[in-house]
Amino acid sequence: MTRAILLIDMDAFYASVEQARRPELAGLPVIVGGSAESRGVVSTASYEARACGVRTAMPTAQAQRLCPRGIFLRVDMKAYVAVSKQLLEIFGRFTDLVEPVSIDEAFLDVTGSRRLFGAPEEIAHQIQERVRDELGLSCSIGIGPTRLLAKVAAELNKPAGLATLRHDDVHGSLRELPVRKLFGIGPVTEERLRSLGLTTIGRLQDVPVELLASAFPTGSAALKELAFGGGDSLVRAGHAPPKTMGHEVTFAEDINDPELLRATLLDLADRAAGDLRRKGYACRTLALKLRDERFHTFGGQRTLPDATSSTKLIYETAAALLGDLHASGCRLRLLGLTLSGLTAEAHQLELDDSWREAACDEAVDRVRAKYGAGALRRAGADLAPYRRRSDPPRANEQRSQT
Ligand SMILES: [Mg+2]
């Protein structure tokens, strides 16, 4: 039997929660995010604010220029988590198979709910109605026989939309869509596909697998699977992603050398992104923790426009943040990287390995040349140059997952 999977995606979630609990904000451009003074970024903009060009992950200062009459609010995560729980309760009335993907998205398998609640489209309408009447919020729903097709469908008709992709559409309307609509294909992969002339999903379907394999030695089969609607991985009931993943390292000696700090960051980013990919997640927010020689701990965070598990993107974002946070050049005893805003990605591709390995080797070589192989010590076994088992313990490492 064909499965019926729904992906429910809340529209402009944080901003909509604010508008729902403060009716005087209805219809106004509401922008939720960090403050301009602390160089914060936009987390969510209401559709009224988007009309002025405000986008997620844009610096708040820029949003203020684009939308001077915007209502700027701080993130109230406690409130959004509470609403997210209420949403899951509503979804649970229609099926036991609810898999939260992030604070504002969930997969529902309603294959077995049809006799009680009607066709999947009917169930989706009922959910939209309940969410609107009980919480004052709108959501977009995609319906498909696989998680991937449900996810692609949800993007077709936002906000407050409803769209269905069937197996037949894989050979029809899906072919016309750009490859980036397939979740799992990020900007780097998209660019490489474009260089092969593979701009649409149809072209990706038609390209001989040998040709694809020459450009993506490890990912060609996964790319083909995506192009044909994705595998039939099941909705994992009640399975929520962990809240954070990360690593931190305490240096043997306090350091302020930017090159060594960046090399350490690359190592942390590589390990954290590797954890993400192994467990099938992507992240939207990354935070740095720094501790100086006087044990003063400080830090900051950045939010990306799209969820990613790319080592390159995570490292580059973290390195820019480190540049800002460590402008004083003070000596540090600890550096930590935490990834949050985790979402389950059904098809995480590992296509950027060559970049990752090259960059890591390069960073490791730089550190060894300058400080000797014992300058950093790591517990993991996958990056041999940092490891010197015969050394006395010179640095402590912690792995965190909450
Ligand atoms: Mg959303």
Tab-separated table of C-alpha atoms and ligand atoms in Angstrom:
chain	number	residue	atom	x	y	z
A	1	MET	CA	0.000	0.000	0.000
A	2	THR	CA	1.234	3.465	-0.845
A	3	ARG	CA	2.138	5.356	2.290
A	4	ALA	CA	0.636	8.757	3.029
A	5	ILE	CA	3.160	11.047	4.667
A	6	LEU	CA	2.512	14.644	5.657
A	7	LEU	CA	5.184	17.254	6.297
A	8	ILE	CA	3.739	20.083	8.341
A	9	ASP	CA	5.749	23.292	8.270
A	10	MET	CA	4.643	26.263	10.347
A	11	ASP	CA	4.624	29.575	8.467
A	12	ALA	CA	7.011	32.237	9.864
A	13	PHE	CA	6.809	30.407	13.172
A	14	TYR	CA	8.433	32.694	15.772
A	15	ALA	CA	6.886	35.841	14.274
A	16	SER	CA	3.468	34.167	13.988
A	17	VAL	CA	3.552	33.079	17.648
A	18	GLU	CA	4.260	36.698	18.613
A	19	GLN	CA	1.405	37.944	16.430
A	20	ALA	CA	-0.971	35.302	17.803
A	21	ARG	CA	-0.327	36.204	21.434
A	22	ARG	CA	-0.354	39.967	20.795
A	23	PRO	CA	-3.256	40.610	18.410
A	24	GLU	CA	-2.212	44.262	18.056
A	25	LEU	CA	0.733	42.983	15.988
A	26	ALA	CA	-1.477	41.228	13.423
A	27	GLY	CA	-0.776	42.489	9.918
A	28	LEU	CA	2.376	44.355	10.996
A	29	PRO	CA	5.961	43.581	9.946
A	30	VAL	CA	7.260	41.594	12.933
A	31	ILE	CA	10.930	40.631	13.040
A	32	VAL	CA	12.220	38.230	15.700
A	33	GLY	CA	15.952	37.939	16.271
A	34	GLY	CA	19.071	39.278	17.969
A	35	SER	CA	19.624	42.968	18.630
A	36	ALA	CA	21.400	45.188	16.118
A	37	GLU	CA	23.703	46.461	18.895
A	38	SER	CA	25.077	42.982	19.515
A	39	ARG	CA	25.280	42.366	15.748
A	40	GLY	CA	22.420	39.885	15.945
A	41	VAL	CA	20.624	38.358	12.999
A	42	VAL	CA	17.004	37.820	12.044
A	43	SER	CA	15.592	34.474	13.198
A	44	THR	CA	12.149	34.827	11.629
A	45	ALA	CA	10.368	37.631	9.778
A	46	SER	CA	6.590	37.787	9.357
A	47	TYR	CA	5.331	37.772	5.772
A	48	GLU	CA	4.641	41.521	6.113
A	49	ALA	CA	8.354	42.036	6.898
A	50	ARG	CA	9.412	39.701	4.092
A	51	ALA	CA	7.549	41.992	1.708
A	52	CYS	CA	10.175	44.661	2.613
A	53	GLY	CA	12.956	42.235	1.715
A	54	VAL	CA	13.765	41.072	5.251
A	55	ARG	CA	15.081	37.505	5.337
A	56	THR	CA	16.155	34.943	7.905
A	57	ALA	CA	19.836	35.162	8.917
A	58	MET	CA	20.109	38.753	7.643
A	59	PRO	CA	21.868	41.080	10.130
A	60	THR	CA	19.242	42.860	12.227
A	61	ALA	CA	20.861	46.207	11.410
A	62	GLN	CA	20.228	45.595	7.717
A	63	ALA	CA	16.629	44.533	8.457
A	64	GLN	CA	16.132	47.833	10.300
A	65	ARG	CA	17.268	49.764	7.248
A	66	LEU	CA	14.984	47.769	4.923
A	67	CYS	CA	12.019	47.889	7.252
A	68	PRO	CA	12.233	51.012	9.464
A	69	ARG	CA	8.679	50.555	10.715
A	70	GLY	CA	9.246	46.929	11.661
A	71	ILE	CA	8.444	45.651	15.146
A	72	PHE	CA	11.718	44.122	16.357
A	73	LEU	CA	11.402	41.505	19.095
A	74	ARG	CA	13.880	39.296	20.969
A	75	VAL	CA	13.657	35.524	20.612
A	76	ASP	CA	11.433	34.023	23.341
A	77	MET	CA	12.377	30.380	22.941
A	78	LYS	CA	10.377	29.274	25.980
A	79	ALA	CA	7.166	30.521	24.397
A	80	TYR	CA	7.926	28.891	21.040
A	81	VAL	CA	8.764	25.541	22.635
A	82	ALA	CA	5.466	25.651	24.555
A	83	VAL	CA	3.531	26.241	21.324
A	84	SER	CA	5.526	23.511	19.592
A	85	LYS	CA	4.325	21.048	22.252
A	86	GLN	CA	0.729	22.119	21.703
A	87	LEU	CA	1.177	21.522	17.985
A	88	LEU	CA	2.473	17.994	18.586
A	89	GLU	CA	-0.572	17.329	20.744
A	90	ILE	CA	-2.856	18.378	17.875
A	91	PHE	CA	-0.926	16.247	15.356
A	92	GLY	CA	-1.145	13.293	17.762
A	93	ARG	CA	-4.939	13.307	17.501
A	94	PHE	CA	-4.634	12.149	13.890
A	95	THR	CA	-1.850	9.544	14.117
A	96	ASP	CA	0.597	8.018	16.574
A	97	LEU	CA	3.339	8.300	13.982
A	98	VAL	CA	4.532	11.870	14.534
A	99	GLU	CA	8.191	12.701	14.055
A	100	PRO	CA	9.194	16.238	15.048
A	101	VAL	CA	11.870	17.451	12.661
A	102	SER	CA	12.480	20.811	14.285
A	103	ILE	CA	10.615	23.226	16.517
A	104	ASP	CA	8.236	24.107	13.685
A	105	GLU	CA	8.173	21.041	11.438
A	106	ALA	CA	6.989	17.461	11.769
A	107	PHE	CA	6.439	14.395	9.612
A	108	LEU	CA	3.178	12.499	10.128
A	109	ASP	CA	2.480	9.066	8.702
A	110	VAL	CA	-1.310	9.007	8.215
A	111	THR	CA	-1.436	5.790	6.175
A	112	GLY	CA	-3.459	4.097	8.887
A	113	SER	CA	-5.608	7.134	9.729
A	114	ARG	CA	-7.650	7.223	6.534
A	115	ARG	CA	-10.593	5.155	7.736
A	116	LEU	CA	-11.088	7.413	10.737
A	117	PHE	CA	-10.276	10.807	9.263
A	118	GLY	CA	-10.564	10.512	5.479
A	119	ALA	CA	-8.118	11.024	2.610
A	120	PRO	CA	-4.700	12.578	3.364
A	121	GLU	CA	-5.833	15.907	1.856
A	122	GLU	CA	-8.865	15.837	4.143
A	123	ILE	CA	-6.647	15.113	7.171
A	124	ALA	CA	-4.336	17.961	6.189
A	125	HIS	CA	-7.288	20.362	5.968
A	126	GLN	CA	-8.498	19.288	9.399
A	127	ILE	CA	-5.037	19.843	10.882
A	128	GLN	CA	-4.777	23.312	9.321
A	129	GLU	CA	-8.200	24.138	10.738
A	130	ARG	CA	-7.372	22.915	14.259
A	131	VAL	CA	-4.021	24.758	14.283
A	132	ARG	CA	-5.701	27.956	13.120
A	133	ASP	CA	-8.683	27.778	15.491
A	134	GLU	CA	-6.824	26.633	18.608
A	135	LEU	CA	-3.490	28.440	18.271
A	136	GLY	CA	-4.162	31.210	15.751
A	137	LEU	CA	-1.327	29.962	13.537
A	138	SER	CA	-1.034	28.916	9.915
A	139	CYS	CA	0.947	26.051	8.461
A	140	SER	CA	1.829	24.661	5.056
A	141	ILE	CA	1.410	20.947	4.460
A	142	GLY	CA	3.005	18.720	1.863
A	143	ILE	CA	1.669	15.239	1.148
A	144	GLY	CA	3.606	12.436	-0.509
A	145	PRO	CA	4.326	8.719	-0.561
A	146	THR	CA	7.861	9.391	0.766
A	147	ARG	CA	9.268	11.840	3.266
A	148	LEU	CA	11.222	13.576	0.519
A	149	LEU	CA	8.181	14.108	-1.711
A	150	ALA	CA	6.138	15.373	1.259
A	151	LYS	CA	8.923	17.820	2.092
A	152	VAL	CA	9.245	19.044	-1.505
A	153	ALA	CA	5.436	19.400	-1.737
A	154	ALA	CA	5.308	21.533	1.431
A	155	GLU	CA	7.590	24.091	-0.224
A	156	LEU	CA	5.408	24.390	-3.327
A	157	ASN	CA	2.600	26.404	-1.867
A	158	LYS	CA	3.564	28.601	1.090
A	159	PRO	CA	2.122	30.090	3.238
A	160	ALA	CA	-1.009	28.259	4.402
A	161	GLY	CA	-0.662	25.961	1.399
A	162	LEU	CA	-1.467	22.376	0.706
A	163	ALA	CA	0.200	20.390	-2.083
A	164	THR	CA	0.503	16.739	-2.999
A	165	LEU	CA	3.204	14.931	-4.956
A	166	ARG	CA	2.414	11.368	-6.068
A	167	HIS	CA	4.667	8.651	-7.437
A	168	ASP	CA	3.440	9.628	-10.940
A	169	ASP	CA	4.648	13.194	-10.431
A	170	VAL	CA	8.217	11.905	-10.157
A	171	HIS	CA	8.075	11.516	-13.948
A	172	GLY	CA	5.969	14.654	-14.403
A	173	SER	CA	5.882	17.902	-12.446
A	174	LEU	CA	8.855	17.022	-10.232
A	175	ARG	CA	11.114	17.024	-13.304
A	176	GLU	CA	10.613	20.746	-13.869
A	177	LEU	CA	11.773	21.789	-10.375
A	178	PRO	CA	15.323	23.008	-9.707
A	179	VAL	CA	17.594	20.448	-8.010
A	180	ARG	CA	17.897	22.589	-4.865
A	181	LYS	CA	14.276	21.737	-4.024
A	182	LEU	CA	15.507	18.270	-3.041
A	183	PHE	CA	16.437	18.471	0.575
A	184	GLY	CA	19.881	17.087	1.058
A	185	ILE	CA	21.181	19.141	-1.867
A	186	GLY	CA	22.918	22.206	-0.466
A	187	PRO	CA	24.549	25.125	-2.264
A	188	VAL	CA	27.874	23.325	-2.862
A	189	THR	CA	26.274	20.283	-4.450
A	190	GLU	CA	23.890	22.491	-6.394
A	191	GLU	CA	26.831	24.397	-7.843
A	192	ARG	CA	28.623	21.217	-8.857
A	193	LEU	CA	25.471	19.856	-10.470
A	194	ARG	CA	25.017	23.141	-12.323
A	195	SER	CA	28.555	22.885	-13.696
A	196	LEU	CA	27.456	19.574	-15.254
A	197	GLY	CA	24.383	21.277	-16.705
A	198	LEU	CA	22.128	19.477	-14.210
A	199	THR	CA	19.856	22.314	-13.137
A	200	THR	CA	16.513	20.521	-12.946
A	201	ILE	CA	15.453	17.322	-11.232
A	202	GLY	CA	14.522	15.895	-14.658
A	203	ARG	CA	18.063	16.362	-15.933
A	204	LEU	CA	19.418	14.695	-12.800
A	205	GLN	CA	17.055	11.768	-13.452
A	206	ASP	CA	18.232	11.428	-17.057
A	207	VAL	CA	21.996	11.792	-16.635
A	208	PRO	CA	23.837	8.456	-17.017
A	209	VAL	CA	24.935	7.271	-13.598
A	210	GLU	CA	28.520	6.779	-14.871
A	211	LEU	CA	28.766	10.466	-15.689
A	212	LEU	CA	27.370	11.427	-12.303
A	213	ALA	CA	29.766	9.048	-10.556
A	214	SER	CA	32.750	10.732	-12.164
A	215	ALA	CA	31.786	14.012	-10.454
A	216	PHE	CA	30.378	12.482	-7.240
A	217	PRO	CA	32.281	9.245	-6.574
A	218	THR	CA	30.557	8.613	-3.239
A	219	GLY	CA	27.223	10.340	-3.701
A	220	SER	CA	25.953	9.419	-7.163
A	221	ALA	CA	23.584	6.664	-6.011
A	222	ALA	CA	22.128	8.891	-3.289
A	223	LEU	CA	21.650	11.733	-5.772
A	224	LYS	CA	19.811	9.412	-8.167
A	225	GLU	CA	17.590	8.222	-5.333
A	226	LEU	CA	16.744	11.825	-4.433
A	227	ALA	CA	15.902	12.640	-8.056
A	228	PHE	CA	13.385	9.777	-8.108
A	229	GLY	CA	11.593	10.867	-4.942
A	230	GLY	CA	13.809	9.480	-2.207
A	231	GLY	CA	13.858	6.160	-0.405
A	232	ASP	CA	11.027	4.981	1.781
A	233	SER	CA	12.568	5.617	5.176
A	234	LEU	CA	9.865	5.471	7.801
A	235	VAL	CA	8.507	8.204	10.003
A	236	ARG	CA	10.114	7.639	13.374
A	237	ALA	CA	7.387	8.221	15.946
A	238	GLY	CA	8.307	10.475	18.822
A	239	HIS	CA	11.889	10.606	17.666
A	240	ALA	CA	13.058	14.157	18.249
A	241	PRO	CA	16.518	15.364	17.299
A	242	PRO	CA	18.910	16.109	20.164
A	243	LYS	CA	18.950	19.810	21.041
A	244	THR	CA	22.668	20.361	20.549
A	245	MET	CA	25.853	18.651	19.437
A	246	GLY	CA	29.329	19.964	19.939
A	247	HIS	CA	32.899	19.682	21.059
A	248	GLU	CA	35.291	21.785	23.080
A	249	VAL	CA	38.968	21.679	23.745
A	250	THR	CA	41.112	23.022	26.577
A	251	PHE	CA	44.569	24.006	25.423
A	252	ALA	CA	47.700	22.724	27.084
A	253	GLU	CA	48.972	26.300	27.196
A	254	ASP	CA	46.866	29.442	26.825
A	255	ILE	CA	47.096	30.677	23.248
A	256	ASN	CA	46.157	33.704	21.186
A	257	ASP	CA	47.627	32.766	17.812
A	258	PRO	CA	44.755	33.263	15.327
A	259	GLU	CA	46.125	30.602	13.012
A	260	LEU	CA	46.204	27.956	15.708
A	261	LEU	CA	42.764	28.991	16.917
A	262	ARG	CA	41.347	28.657	13.412
A	263	ALA	CA	43.023	25.281	12.971
A	264	THR	CA	41.469	24.135	16.239
A	265	LEU	CA	38.121	25.435	15.054
A	266	LEU	CA	38.412	23.476	11.823
A	267	ASP	CA	39.028	20.343	13.845
A	268	LEU	CA	36.027	21.069	16.086
A	269	ALA	CA	33.845	21.858	13.050
A	270	ASP	CA	34.947	18.708	11.256
A	271	ARG	CA	34.100	16.515	14.231
A	272	ALA	CA	30.793	18.209	15.038
A	273	ALA	CA	29.661	18.165	11.388
A	274	GLY	CA	30.741	14.528	11.156
A	275	ASP	CA	28.545	13.722	14.183
A	276	LEU	CA	25.638	15.498	12.506
A	277	ARG	CA	25.979	13.565	9.267
A	278	ARG	CA	26.453	10.215	10.952
A	279	LYS	CA	23.237	10.715	12.897
A	280	GLY	CA	21.326	12.138	9.931
A	281	TYR	CA	20.928	15.706	11.173
A	282	ALA	CA	21.660	19.210	9.986
A	283	CYS	CA	21.979	22.385	12.074
A	284	ARG	CA	20.909	25.994	11.671
A	285	THR	CA	22.664	27.715	14.559
A	286	LEU	CA	26.225	27.507	15.747
A	287	ALA	CA	27.667	28.946	18.931
A	288	LEU	CA	31.225	29.503	20.080
A	289	LYS	CA	32.415	29.406	23.667
A	290	LEU	CA	35.684	31.050	24.608
A	291	ARG	CA	37.403	31.145	27.994
A	292	ASP	CA	40.317	33.472	28.586
A	293	GLU	CA	43.308	33.041	30.861
A	294	ARG	CA	41.403	34.673	33.733
A	295	PHE	CA	38.630	32.097	33.424
A	296	HIS	CA	36.201	34.645	32.011
A	297	THR	CA	33.840	32.734	29.699
A	298	PHE	CA	32.156	34.447	26.765
A	299	GLY	CA	30.755	33.609	23.354
A	300	GLY	CA	28.281	34.294	20.589
A	301	GLN	CA	26.188	32.597	17.964
A	302	ARG	CA	25.183	32.756	14.308
A	303	THR	CA	22.128	31.428	12.516
A	304	LEU	CA	22.313	30.226	8.919
A	305	PRO	CA	19.587	30.745	6.303
A	306	ASP	CA	19.329	26.987	5.711
A	307	ALA	CA	20.112	23.945	7.792
A	308	THR	CA	23.478	22.440	6.917
A	309	SER	CA	25.819	19.635	7.846
A	310	SER	CA	28.644	20.891	5.658
A	311	THR	CA	31.977	21.080	7.461
A	312	LYS	CA	33.026	23.855	5.110
A	313	LEU	CA	30.034	26.093	5.788
A	314	ILE	CA	30.070	25.422	9.530
A	315	TYR	CA	33.797	26.122	9.720
A	316	GLU	CA	33.647	29.298	7.626
A	317	THR	CA	30.747	30.679	9.660
A	318	ALA	CA	32.439	29.778	12.948
A	319	ALA	CA	35.741	31.298	11.796
A	320	ALA	CA	34.036	34.611	10.964
A	321	LEU	CA	32.361	34.585	14.374
A	322	LEU	CA	35.671	33.790	16.070
A	323	GLY	CA	37.231	36.766	14.303
A	324	ASP	CA	34.579	39.023	15.848
A	325	LEU	CA	34.657	37.488	19.319
A	326	HIS	CA	38.429	37.356	19.563
A	327	ALA	CA	39.086	40.862	18.267
A	328	SER	CA	40.921	41.696	21.506
A	329	GLY	CA	43.481	38.982	20.788
A	330	CYS	CA	43.445	37.832	24.418
A	331	ARG	CA	44.954	34.497	25.371
A	332	LEU	CA	42.458	31.643	25.474
A	333	ARG	CA	42.429	28.479	27.515
A	334	LEU	CA	39.301	26.944	26.014
A	335	LEU	CA	37.482	26.955	22.691
A	336	GLY	CA	34.153	25.214	22.101
A	337	LEU	CA	31.726	24.875	19.210
A	338	THR	CA	28.074	23.899	19.700
A	339	LEU	CA	25.576	23.246	16.926
A	340	SER	CA	21.863	23.688	17.605
A	341	GLY	CA	18.590	24.146	15.763
A	342	LEU	CA	19.035	20.527	14.694
A	343	THR	CA	16.719	19.024	12.109
A	344	ALA	CA	16.529	15.510	10.764
A	345	GLU	CA	17.623	15.284	7.166
A	346	ALA	CA	16.365	12.127	5.519
A	347	HIS	CA	19.093	12.186	2.913
A	348	GLN	CA	22.235	13.844	4.085
A	349	LEU	CA	24.825	13.603	1.376
A	350	GLU	CA	28.518	13.562	2.049
A	351	LEU	CA	29.768	15.131	-1.106
A	352	ASP	CA	32.295	17.590	0.197
A	353	ASP	CA	34.813	15.124	1.565
A	354	SER	CA	37.669	16.121	-0.677
A	355	TRP	CA	37.488	19.717	0.500
A	356	ARG	CA	37.252	18.636	4.106
A	357	GLU	CA	40.221	16.327	4.007
A	358	ALA	CA	42.391	18.794	2.154
A	359	ALA	CA	41.547	21.639	4.503
A	360	CYS	CA	42.090	19.523	7.598
A	361	ASP	CA	45.423	18.214	6.409
A	362	GLU	CA	46.504	21.726	5.598
A	363	ALA	CA	45.500	23.056	9.017
A	364	VAL	CA	47.128	20.164	10.819
A	365	ASP	CA	50.340	20.657	8.874
A	366	ARG	CA	50.418	24.352	9.747
A	367	VAL	CA	49.982	23.618	13.423
A	368	ARG	CA	52.627	20.907	13.433
A	369	ALA	CA	55.105	23.091	11.617
A	370	LYS	CA	54.642	25.858	14.131
A	371	TYR	CA	54.036	24.154	17.446
A	372	GLY	CA	55.035	20.518	17.083
A	373	ALA	CA	52.669	17.579	16.966
A	374	GLY	CA	51.796	17.791	20.670
A	375	ALA	CA	50.315	21.289	20.498
A	376	LEU	CA	46.826	19.826	20.361
A	377	ARG	CA	45.668	16.524	21.608
A	378	ARG	CA	42.455	14.889	20.574
A	379	ALA	CA	40.506	11.880	21.776
A	380	GLY	CA	39.098	10.892	18.373
A	381	ALA	CA	41.048	8.488	16.211
A	382	ASP	CA	40.138	9.798	12.789
A	383	LEU	CA	42.693	12.594	12.540
A	384	ALA	CA	45.964	10.904	13.321
A	385	PRO	CA	48.305	13.925	13.129
A	386	TYR	CA	46.842	15.440	16.317
A	387	ARG	CA	47.264	12.225	18.220
A	388	ARG	CA	50.305	11.343	20.270
A	389	ARG	CA	49.310	8.601	22.614
A	390	SER	CA	52.667	8.600	24.373
A	391	ASP	CA	52.246	12.220	25.425
A	392	PRO	CA	51.225	12.951	28.994
A	393	PRO	CA	47.710	14.396	29.086
A	394	ARG	CA	48.112	18.035	28.185
A	395	ALA	CA	44.649	19.020	27.241
A	396	ASN	CA	41.174	17.910	28.127
A	397	GLU	CA	38.464	17.318	25.646
A	398	GLN	CA	34.781	17.150	26.176
A	399	ARG	CA	32.074	15.946	23.930
A	400	SER	CA	28.604	17.220	24.565
A	401	GLN	CA	25.207	16.149	23.392
A	402	THR	CA	22.071	17.240	25.151
B	1	MG	MG	8.647	26.940	8.990
